[in-house]
CSV table of C-alpha atoms and ligand atoms in Angstrom, one decimal:
chain,number,residue,atom,x,y,z
M,1,MET,CA,0.0,-0.1,-0.1
M,2,HIS,CA,1.9,3.3,1.4
M,3,ASP,CA,5.6,1.7,-0.1
M,4,HIS,CA,7.0,5.4,1.0
M,5,ALA,CA,5.6,5.6,4.7
M,6,PRO,CA,7.9,4.7,6.9
M,7,LYS,CA,7.2,1.3,8.4
M,8,PRO,CA,5.6,1.1,11.8
M,9,SER,CA,7.9,-1.3,13.8
M,10,ARG,CA,6.6,-0.7,17.0
M,11,ASP,CA,4.0,-0.5,19.3
M,12,HIS,CA,1.8,2.2,18.5
M,13,ALA,CA,-1.2,1.4,20.8
M,14,ARG,CA,0.5,2.3,24.0
M,15,LEU,CA,-0.7,5.4,25.7
M,16,PRO,CA,1.3,8.5,25.7
M,17,THR,CA,3.5,8.9,28.3
M,18,ASN,CA,4.6,12.5,28.3
M,19,ASN,CA,7.1,13.4,31.0
M,20,PRO,CA,8.3,17.6,30.5
M,21,GLY,CA,11.5,16.5,32.4
M,22,ASP,CA,12.8,14.0,30.1
M,23,HIS,CA,15.3,14.9,28.1
M,24,ALA,CA,17.4,11.8,26.9
M,25,LEU,CA,17.3,10.8,23.4
M,26,GLY,CA,16.9,7.3,24.6
M,27,ARG,CA,13.5,7.4,26.2
M,28,ARG,CA,11.3,8.5,23.9
M,29,VAL,CA,8.2,10.0,24.7
M,30,SER,CA,5.8,8.3,22.8
M,31,ALA,CA,2.7,11.2,22.6
M,32,GLY,CA,4.1,12.2,19.3
M,33,VAL,CA,3.7,8.6,17.8
M,34,PRO,CA,-0.3,8.8,16.5
M,35,ALA,CA,0.3,12.8,15.9
M,36,PHE,CA,3.7,11.4,13.3
M,37,GLU,CA,1.8,9.3,11.5
M,38,ARG,CA,-1.4,11.1,11.2
M,39,ARG,CA,0.6,14.3,9.6
M,40,TRP,CA,2.3,12.0,7.7
M,41,ALA,CA,-0.2,10.2,5.7
M,42,GLU,CA,-2.4,13.4,5.4
M,43,LEU,CA,0.4,14.9,3.2
M,44,GLU,CA,1.1,11.3,1.6
M,45,PRO,CA,-1.0,11.9,-1.2
M,46,ILE,CA,-0.5,15.1,-2.1
M,47,GLY,CA,1.2,15.7,-5.1
M,48,ARG,CA,2.3,11.9,-5.9
M,49,ALA,CA,2.4,11.0,-9.2
M,50,PRO,CA,1.5,7.6,-10.7
M,51,SER,CA,5.8,6.9,-10.4
M,52,GLY,CA,5.1,6.9,-6.6
M,53,GLY,CA,7.6,9.7,-6.9
M,54,TYR,CA,6.5,13.3,-5.6
M,55,ARG,CA,5.9,16.3,-7.7
M,56,ARG,CA,5.6,19.3,-5.8
M,57,PHE,CA,6.5,22.3,-7.2
M,58,ALA,CA,6.1,26.0,-5.8
M,59,TRP,CA,3.1,28.0,-6.8
M,60,THR,CA,1.6,25.1,-8.4
M,61,ARG,CA,-2.0,24.1,-7.2
M,62,THR,CA,0.0,21.0,-5.7
M,63,ASP,CA,1.9,23.6,-4.0
M,64,ALA,CA,-1.4,25.6,-2.8
M,65,VAL,CA,-2.6,22.1,-1.4
M,66,LEU,CA,0.2,22.1,0.7
M,67,ARG,CA,0.5,25.4,2.2
M,68,GLU,CA,-3.0,24.9,3.2
M,69,TRP,CA,-2.4,22.1,5.0
M,70,PHE,CA,0.4,23.8,7.0
M,71,ALA,CA,-1.8,26.8,7.7
M,72,GLY,CA,-4.4,24.3,9.3
M,73,GLN,CA,-1.6,22.4,11.1
M,74,ALA,CA,-0.4,26.0,12.6
M,75,GLN,CA,-4.4,27.0,13.3
M,76,ALA,CA,-4.5,23.6,15.0
M,77,LEU,CA,-2.0,23.8,17.2
M,78,GLY,CA,-2.4,27.8,18.1
M,79,LEU,CA,0.1,29.2,16.2
M,80,ASP,CA,0.1,32.5,14.7
M,81,LEU,CA,0.7,32.1,10.7
M,82,THR,CA,2.5,34.7,8.9
M,83,GLU,CA,4.6,35.0,5.8
M,84,ASP,CA,7.2,36.8,4.8
M,85,ARG,CA,8.0,38.8,1.1
M,86,ALA,CA,9.5,35.6,-0.7
M,87,GLY,CA,6.0,33.9,0.5
M,88,ASN,CA,7.7,31.1,3.0
M,89,GLN,CA,5.1,30.6,5.7
M,90,TRP,CA,6.3,31.0,9.4
M,91,ALA,CA,3.7,29.5,12.3
M,92,TRP,CA,5.0,31.2,16.0
M,93,TRP,CA,4.2,29.8,19.2
M,94,GLY,CA,4.7,32.9,21.4
M,95,ASP,CA,5.2,36.5,19.8
M,96,PRO,CA,8.0,36.8,17.9
M,97,ASP,CA,8.0,40.5,17.7
M,98,ALA,CA,7.7,41.3,21.7
M,99,ALA,CA,10.8,38.8,21.8
M,100,VAL,CA,12.6,40.9,19.5
M,101,ALA,CA,11.5,44.0,21.2
M,102,ALA,CA,13.1,42.1,24.4
M,103,GLY,CA,16.4,41.1,22.5
M,104,ASP,CA,15.9,37.7,22.6
M,105,PRO,CA,14.4,36.6,19.8
M,106,GLY,CA,12.8,33.1,18.6
M,107,ILE,CA,13.8,29.4,18.1
M,108,VAL,CA,13.0,28.6,14.5
M,109,THR,CA,12.7,24.9,12.9
M,110,GLY,CA,10.9,23.6,10.1
M,111,SER,CA,12.0,22.6,6.0
M,112,HIS,CA,10.1,22.7,3.2
M,113,LEU,CA,7.2,20.5,1.3
M,114,ASP,CA,8.4,21.0,-2.2
M,115,SER,CA,10.3,18.3,-4.1
M,116,VAL,CA,12.2,17.7,-7.2
M,117,PRO,CA,10.3,16.2,-10.1
M,118,ASP,CA,9.8,12.4,-8.6
M,119,GLY,CA,11.4,12.9,-5.8
M,120,GLY,CA,10.9,10.7,-2.6
M,121,ALA,CA,8.5,11.9,0.5
M,122,PHE,CA,11.1,12.2,2.9
M,123,ASP,CA,13.5,15.1,1.9
M,124,GLY,CA,11.9,18.5,3.2
M,125,PRO,CA,8.7,17.1,4.8
M,126,LEU,CA,10.2,15.1,7.1
M,127,GLY,CA,11.2,18.4,8.7
M,128,VAL,CA,7.8,19.8,8.6
M,129,VAL,CA,5.7,17.0,10.3
M,130,SER,CA,8.6,16.9,13.0
M,131,ALA,CA,8.2,20.3,13.9
M,132,LEU,CA,5.0,20.4,14.3
M,133,THR,CA,4.9,17.0,16.3
M,134,ALA,CA,7.5,18.3,18.4
M,135,ILE,CA,5.6,21.3,19.2
M,136,GLU,CA,2.5,19.2,19.8
M,137,ALA,CA,4.1,17.1,22.6
M,138,LEU,CA,5.4,20.0,24.3
M,139,GLN,CA,1.9,21.6,24.1
M,140,ALA,CA,1.1,18.4,25.8
M,141,ALA,CA,3.6,18.0,28.2
M,142,GLY,CA,2.9,21.4,29.7
M,143,PHE,CA,5.6,23.2,28.5
M,144,THR,CA,6.0,27.4,28.4
M,145,PRO,CA,8.6,28.3,26.0
M,146,GLY,CA,10.8,31.3,27.9
M,147,ARG,CA,11.2,32.1,23.9
M,148,PRO,CA,8.6,32.0,21.5
M,149,ILE,CA,9.2,29.0,18.8
M,150,GLY,CA,8.2,29.1,15.1
M,151,VAL,CA,8.0,26.8,12.4
M,152,VAL,CA,8.7,27.3,9.0
M,153,ASN,CA,7.5,25.8,5.5
M,154,PHE,CA,10.5,27.2,3.0
M,155,VAL,CA,9.2,27.6,-0.6
M,156,ASP,CA,10.5,26.5,-3.4
M,157,GLU,CA,14.1,24.8,-1.6
M,158,GLU,CA,14.2,22.5,-4.5
M,159,GLY,CA,14.1,25.1,-7.4
M,160,ALA,CA,12.3,22.1,-9.5
M,161,ARG,CA,10.4,25.1,-11.1
M,162,PHE,CA,12.9,28.2,-11.7
M,163,GLY,CA,16.0,27.0,-11.0
M,164,ILE,CA,17.1,28.3,-8.0
M,165,ALA,CA,17.7,26.3,-4.9
M,166,CYS,CA,16.5,27.5,-1.7
M,167,ALA,CA,14.8,30.4,-3.6
M,168,GLY,CA,12.6,31.4,-0.3
M,169,SER,CA,15.5,31.7,2.0
M,170,ARG,CA,17.8,33.2,-0.5
M,171,ILE,CA,14.9,36.0,-1.3
M,172,ILE,CA,14.2,37.3,2.4
M,173,THR,CA,18.2,36.8,3.3
M,174,GLY,CA,19.0,39.1,-0.2
M,175,ALA,CA,20.9,36.8,-1.7
M,176,LEU,CA,18.8,36.6,-4.5
M,177,THR,CA,17.4,39.9,-5.8
M,178,SER,CA,13.8,40.6,-6.2
M,179,ASP,CA,14.3,41.8,-9.7
M,180,ARG,CA,16.1,38.7,-10.5
M,181,ALA,CA,13.9,36.2,-9.0
M,182,ALA,CA,10.8,38.1,-10.3
M,183,GLY,CA,12.2,37.7,-14.0
M,184,LEU,CA,13.3,33.5,-13.4
M,185,ARG,CA,11.3,31.5,-15.6
M,186,ASP,CA,10.1,28.0,-15.6
M,187,SER,CA,10.3,25.5,-18.6
M,188,ASP,CA,6.9,26.7,-19.9
M,189,GLY,CA,8.5,30.5,-19.9
M,190,VAL,CA,6.3,31.5,-17.2
M,191,THR,CA,7.9,34.1,-14.6
M,192,LEU,CA,8.0,33.9,-11.0
M,193,ALA,CA,6.3,37.2,-10.7
M,194,GLU,CA,3.6,35.8,-12.8
M,195,ALA,CA,3.2,32.4,-10.9
M,196,LEU,CA,2.9,34.2,-7.9
M,197,LEU,CA,0.2,36.3,-9.2
M,198,SER,CA,-1.7,33.5,-10.5
M,199,ALA,CA,-1.0,31.8,-6.7
M,200,GLY,CA,-2.9,34.8,-5.4
M,201,GLN,CA,0.6,36.5,-4.4
M,202,GLU,CA,2.1,39.7,-4.6
M,203,PRO,CA,5.0,39.6,-6.8
M,204,THR,CA,5.7,43.4,-5.9
M,205,SER,CA,6.6,42.5,-2.1
M,206,LEU,CA,9.5,40.0,-3.1
M,207,GLY,CA,12.6,41.5,-1.4
M,208,ARG,CA,15.0,40.8,1.6
M,209,ASP,CA,12.8,40.9,4.9
M,210,ASP,CA,14.4,41.9,7.7
M,211,GLU,CA,11.5,42.2,9.7
M,212,THR,CA,11.6,38.3,9.1
M,213,LEU,CA,15.1,37.6,10.3
M,214,ARG,CA,15.3,39.4,13.0
M,215,ARG,CA,12.6,37.1,14.5
M,216,ILE,CA,15.0,34.2,14.0
M,217,GLY,CA,17.2,34.0,17.1
M,218,THR,CA,18.5,30.5,16.5
M,219,PHE,CA,17.4,28.3,13.4
M,220,VAL,CA,17.3,24.4,13.8
M,221,GLU,CA,16.5,22.2,10.3
M,222,LEU,CA,15.7,18.5,10.7
M,223,HIS,CA,16.2,16.7,7.5
M,224,VAL,CA,16.7,13.3,6.2
M,225,GLU,CA,20.5,12.1,5.7
M,226,GLN,CA,21.2,12.0,1.9
M,227,GLY,CA,23.7,9.9,1.9
M,228,ARG,CA,24.9,6.7,4.9
M,229,ALA,CA,27.2,8.4,7.4
M,230,LEU,CA,24.7,7.4,9.7
M,231,ALA,CA,24.0,3.8,8.3
M,232,GLY,CA,27.2,3.1,6.9
M,233,ASP,CA,30.4,2.1,8.4
M,234,GLY,CA,30.5,5.0,10.6
M,235,PRO,CA,28.8,5.2,14.1
M,236,GLN,CA,25.3,3.5,13.7
M,237,ALA,CA,22.7,6.4,15.3
M,238,PRO,CA,18.8,7.5,14.4
M,239,VAL,CA,20.0,11.5,14.4
M,240,GLY,CA,23.5,12.9,14.1
M,241,VAL,CA,24.2,16.9,13.9
M,242,ALA,CA,25.5,18.5,10.7
M,243,SER,CA,29.0,20.6,10.9
M,244,ALA,CA,29.2,22.2,7.0
M,245,ILE,CA,27.5,22.1,3.8
M,246,TRP,CA,29.8,21.6,1.1
M,247,PRO,CA,30.0,24.5,-1.6
M,248,HIS,CA,28.3,23.4,-4.6
M,249,GLY,CA,27.1,25.6,-7.5
M,250,ARG,CA,25.3,25.1,-11.1
M,251,TRP,CA,26.4,26.1,-14.0
M,252,ARG,CA,24.6,26.0,-17.4
M,253,PHE,CA,26.1,24.6,-20.6
M,254,ASP,CA,25.2,26.0,-24.1
M,255,PHE,CA,26.7,23.4,-27.0
M,256,ALA,CA,25.9,24.9,-30.5
M,257,GLY,CA,25.8,23.3,-33.5
M,258,GLU,CA,23.6,23.2,-37.0
M,259,ALA,CA,20.3,21.2,-37.6
M,260,ASN,CA,20.0,19.0,-40.3
M,261,HIS,CA,18.7,16.0,-41.6
M,262,ALA,CA,19.9,12.7,-39.9
M,263,GLY,CA,19.5,11.0,-43.1
M,264,THR,CA,21.1,12.6,-45.7
M,265,THR,CA,23.8,14.4,-44.1
M,266,ARG,CA,27.0,13.1,-44.3
M,267,LEU,CA,29.0,12.3,-40.9
M,268,ALA,CA,31.6,14.7,-42.3
M,269,ASP,CA,29.1,17.6,-43.0
M,270,ARG,CA,28.0,17.7,-39.3
M,271,HIS,CA,28.0,20.2,-36.6
M,272,ASP,CA,26.4,17.5,-34.0
M,273,PRO,CA,26.1,19.5,-30.0
M,274,MET,CA,25.7,16.0,-29.0
M,275,LEU,CA,28.8,14.9,-29.5
M,276,ASP,CA,30.7,17.8,-27.5
M,277,PHE,CA,28.0,17.2,-24.7
M,278,ALA,CA,28.8,13.6,-24.4
M,279,GLN,CA,32.1,14.6,-24.0
M,280,ALA,CA,31.8,17.0,-21.5
M,281,VAL,CA,30.0,14.6,-19.4
M,282,LEU,CA,32.4,11.7,-19.5
M,283,GLN,CA,34.9,14.4,-18.5
M,284,ALA,CA,32.5,15.4,-15.7
M,285,ARG,CA,33.1,12.2,-14.0
M,286,GLU,CA,36.8,12.0,-14.7
M,287,VAL,CA,37.5,15.7,-13.3
M,288,ALA,CA,35.2,15.4,-10.1
M,289,ALA,CA,37.2,11.8,-9.3
M,290,GLY,CA,40.1,13.7,-9.9
M,291,HIS,CA,39.4,16.4,-7.2
M,292,ALA,CA,37.7,14.3,-5.1
M,293,ALA,CA,34.5,16.1,-5.6
M,294,VAL,CA,31.1,15.3,-7.7
M,295,ALA,CA,29.7,16.4,-10.7
M,296,THR,CA,26.5,15.7,-12.1
M,297,PHE,CA,24.8,16.7,-16.0
M,298,GLY,CA,21.4,15.9,-14.7
M,299,LYS,CA,19.3,17.7,-16.9
M,300,VAL,CA,19.6,18.5,-20.6
M,301,ARG,CA,17.3,20.1,-23.5
M,302,VAL,CA,17.7,19.1,-26.7
M,303,GLU,CA,16.7,21.3,-29.9
M,304,PRO,CA,14.9,20.7,-31.8
M,305,ASN,CA,14.7,17.4,-29.8
M,306,GLY,CA,13.5,15.1,-33.2
M,307,VAL,CA,14.4,11.7,-33.4
M,308,ASN,CA,15.8,12.2,-37.1
M,309,ALA,CA,17.6,15.5,-36.6
M,310,ILE,CA,20.6,16.5,-35.6
M,311,PRO,CA,20.8,19.1,-32.8
M,312,SER,CA,21.1,22.4,-33.2
M,313,LEU,CA,21.9,23.0,-29.4
M,314,VAL,CA,22.2,20.9,-26.6
M,315,ARG,CA,21.4,23.3,-23.3
M,316,ALA,CA,22.9,21.1,-19.8
M,317,TRP,CA,23.1,22.3,-16.4
M,318,LEU,CA,25.7,21.1,-14.4
M,319,ASP,CA,25.7,20.6,-10.6
M,320,ALA,CA,29.5,20.2,-9.0
M,321,ARG,CA,30.2,20.1,-5.3
M,322,GLY,CA,33.2,19.0,-3.6
M,323,PRO,CA,34.4,19.1,0.0
M,324,THR,CA,36.5,22.6,-0.4
M,325,GLU,CA,35.6,25.5,-2.8
M,326,THR,CA,39.3,24.7,-4.8
M,327,ALA,CA,37.7,21.1,-5.6
M,328,ALA,CA,34.1,22.3,-6.6
M,329,ARG,CA,35.8,25.2,-8.8
M,330,ASP,CA,38.6,23.0,-10.3
M,331,VAL,CA,35.9,20.8,-11.8
M,332,VAL,CA,34.2,23.5,-13.5
M,333,ARG,CA,37.2,25.1,-14.8
M,334,ASP,CA,38.4,22.1,-16.2
M,335,LEU,CA,34.9,21.4,-18.0
M,336,THR,CA,35.1,25.1,-19.0
M,337,ALA,CA,38.2,24.7,-20.6
M,338,LEU,CA,36.9,21.7,-22.6
M,339,ALA,CA,33.7,24.1,-23.2
M,340,ASP,CA,36.0,26.8,-24.5
M,341,ARG,CA,37.8,24.2,-27.0
M,342,VAL,CA,34.6,23.2,-28.3
M,343,GLY,CA,33.0,26.5,-28.6
M,344,ALA,CA,30.5,26.4,-25.8
M,345,THR,CA,29.2,28.4,-23.6
M,346,VAL,CA,29.4,28.4,-19.8
M,347,THR,CA,27.1,30.3,-17.5
M,348,GLU,CA,27.2,30.2,-13.4
M,349,GLU,CA,23.6,30.0,-12.5
M,350,SER,CA,24.5,29.5,-8.6
M,351,TRP,CA,27.1,29.5,-6.1
M,352,THR,CA,26.9,28.6,-2.7
M,353,SER,CA,30.2,28.7,-0.6
M,354,ASN,CA,31.2,26.0,2.2
M,355,GLN,CA,28.7,26.6,5.2
M,356,ALA,CA,30.0,25.5,8.3
M,357,PHE,CA,27.5,26.0,10.7
M,358,ASP,CA,27.5,27.6,14.3
M,359,SER,CA,29.9,25.6,16.2
M,360,THR,CA,29.2,26.2,19.8
M,361,LEU,CA,25.4,25.6,18.4
M,362,ARG,CA,26.4,22.5,17.0
M,363,ASP,CA,28.5,21.2,20.1
M,364,ARG,CA,25.6,22.2,22.5
M,365,LEU,CA,23.0,19.5,19.8
M,366,ALA,CA,25.8,17.0,20.1
M,367,ASP,CA,25.7,16.7,23.8
M,368,LEU,CA,21.6,17.3,24.0
M,369,LEU,CA,21.3,14.6,21.9
M,370,GLY,CA,24.2,12.0,23.2
M,371,GLY,CA,23.9,9.1,25.0
M,372,SER,CA,26.2,7.4,27.7
M,373,ASP,CA,29.2,6.9,24.6
M,374,GLY,CA,29.5,10.3,24.4
M,375,PRO,CA,27.7,13.4,22.0
M,376,ALA,CA,25.6,12.5,18.6
M,377,PRO,CA,27.7,12.0,15.4
M,378,ILE,CA,28.4,15.3,13.7
M,379,LEU,CA,28.7,15.3,10.0
M,380,GLY,CA,29.2,17.2,6.7
M,381,THR,CA,26.7,17.1,3.4
M,382,GLY,CA,27.2,17.6,0.0
M,383,ALA,CA,23.7,18.7,-0.2
M,384,GLY,CA,22.7,22.5,0.0
M,385,HIS,CA,19.7,23.6,2.6
M,386,ASP,CA,17.7,26.3,3.4
M,387,ALA,CA,19.7,26.1,6.6
M,388,GLY,CA,23.2,27.1,4.9
M,389,ILE,CA,21.7,30.1,3.5
M,390,LEU,CA,20.3,31.4,6.7
M,391,ALA,CA,23.8,30.5,8.4
M,392,ALA,CA,25.4,32.8,5.2
M,393,ALA,CA,23.2,35.6,6.2
M,394,GLY,CA,24.6,35.2,10.1
M,395,VAL,CA,21.9,33.2,11.8
M,396,PRO,CA,23.1,31.0,14.1
M,397,THR,CA,21.9,28.0,12.5
M,398,GLY,CA,22.2,23.9,13.4
M,399,MET,CA,20.8,21.0,10.9
M,400,LEU,CA,19.9,17.6,12.4
M,401,PHE,CA,20.1,14.5,10.1
M,402,VAL,CA,17.5,11.3,10.5
M,403,ARG,CA,19.4,8.6,9.3
M,404,ASN,CA,18.6,7.0,5.9
M,405,PRO,CA,19.5,3.3,5.6
M,406,THR,CA,20.0,3.1,1.9
M,407,GLY,CA,21.4,6.9,1.8
M,408,VAL,CA,18.8,6.9,-1.3
M,409,SER,CA,17.9,10.6,-1.8
M,410,HIS,CA,15.7,12.6,-4.2
M,411,SER,CA,14.0,9.7,-5.5
M,412,PRO,CA,11.0,7.7,-5.0
M,413,ALA,CA,12.9,5.4,-3.0
M,414,GLU,CA,13.8,7.5,-0.2
M,415,HIS,CA,13.3,6.1,3.0
M,416,ALA,CA,13.8,6.4,6.3
M,417,GLU,CA,12.1,3.7,9.7
M,418,LEU,CA,9.5,5.3,11.6
M,419,ASP,CA,11.5,4.3,14.7
M,420,ASP,CA,14.1,7.0,13.6
M,421,CYS,CA,11.3,9.9,12.8
M,422,LEU,CA,10.3,9.1,15.7
M,423,ALA,CA,13.8,9.6,17.0
M,424,GLY,CA,14.2,12.5,15.6
M,425,VAL,CA,10.9,14.3,16.4
M,426,GLN,CA,12.3,13.4,20.3
M,427,ALA,CA,15.5,15.0,19.4
M,428,LEU,CA,13.7,18.3,18.0
M,429,GLN,CA,11.3,18.3,20.9
M,430,THR,CA,14.6,18.1,23.3
M,431,VAL,CA,16.4,20.9,21.3
M,432,LEU,CA,13.4,23.0,21.6
M,433,GLN,CA,13.0,23.0,24.8
M,434,ASP,CA,16.6,23.3,25.8
M,435,LEU,CA,16.7,26.5,23.3
M,436,ALA,CA,13.4,27.6,24.4
M,437,SER,CA,14.0,27.3,28.2
P,1,LIG,ZN1,15.7,19.4,1.5
C-alpha cells in the first residue's frame, strides 16, 4: 500500500507517557507517535505521481494544497501564521516581535514541502512534520516556552520549477535580488512574478525581509540524511548533527550546432553538439574523481529534439560540489576549458560557499542528543539547505539528520524507518525545549 511511508515497527497502541523533564534520546516520549503518523498520512497523497515519486513544485496547485495543509496545522496547534516577502510560511508559538523587542528572538525549526521531479517523501516534509509534532508534544507536556518557537515552511527549496535552489531563503536574506527572482522562468516560460500572481500572491512584495530575519534567534532544521554516514561504516545512530554544507553550484552549458537531416547529412558534414556534450559528461565524471568532488549533468534540453534531426543546440546543466571551494571550482574550470575548445558557453547560475554551521550550537546539539557513549555523531553533507542560506546570512544555525538506511535521496526510493523518524521528533523536542527554556 504505502510503499514510501515509514514502516510501522513498534507498538502504536501504547498510551502517551509524556514527561516534561525527559531530555534523553533513549527515553522516547510516545505522545508524538500517532500525531506523526497522522500528519504523514495526510501529506502522503499530495502531489504524488503514478510513478510513486512526488512532483511538488513551487506556486502550483499542488503547492497551494500543501500550503493550506500547513496553515491548517498551525491553526490546530494555536500557532500564529505569517508569510514573509518571499511567501515562506511561519507559524509562531508566542509573539516573535515581543521577543525581538526584548532582545531575545525566537527559536525556529522547520524545512520545506516542495520536491524535485519524482522526489521522495522525506526530503523536506520530514522536517516540517517533525517540527509540528514536536511542538504538539511540548504543548501536551505543559511546556511554556521562555522564547517563542516558530515553524517555517520554506517555499521552493529544491528550485525544481525556477532553477534556483533555496529561492525562498535566498530572497528574504537578499542573496537573490527581487528583480532577478521575479524574472526567473519555468520551462513553460512562466516567470516567478506571473506564477505568484496566479497563486494569489503579490510579486511586488518580493525582497529582502529584515523584519522576518530579526525574529530568528536560532534556526535548527531537521532533515533526512542524503547519504549513509549514519547507516554505513560510521557511527550507528538514528540522529546526527550537521557540521557543514559543501560548497556547491549550478552551471548552464550551451553547446551550439547546426540542425540538419539525420538521414541525408554525411557524417563529415555535420556539426552535432551532442558529441561535445557527450564528451563533457564523460569528462565531468573524470575530473570530479580527480578533485575528490562530485559533478553531475542531470538535466538536458535538446533542440529541436527530434529523432531524425541533428540537434542545433544541447543545453545542459552541471551540478558540482566538493569538500572545499577549490575542489568544486576546479571541476568547473576543467570543464570550462573543454567548453572553450568546442565553442560552448558556460554560465554560472548559482554558487554557494562552504557553509559551516555555528560551532557552539553544533556542539550543544551533539551533547544534548548524545547518550552514555558520548555526543551524537557530527557529519558534513553535500546537499544544500535553507539552513545553509540562513547560516550565510549570519543566523546561528544548526541541522539534525535522521538516518537514511540506503542513503538514497531525490528518488521515490528515499526512505527512513518510523523508529528513526520518531527519534528525530524526540530529538527536536529535546532541542526546542532546551533552546526555548
Ligand atoms: Zn531538503
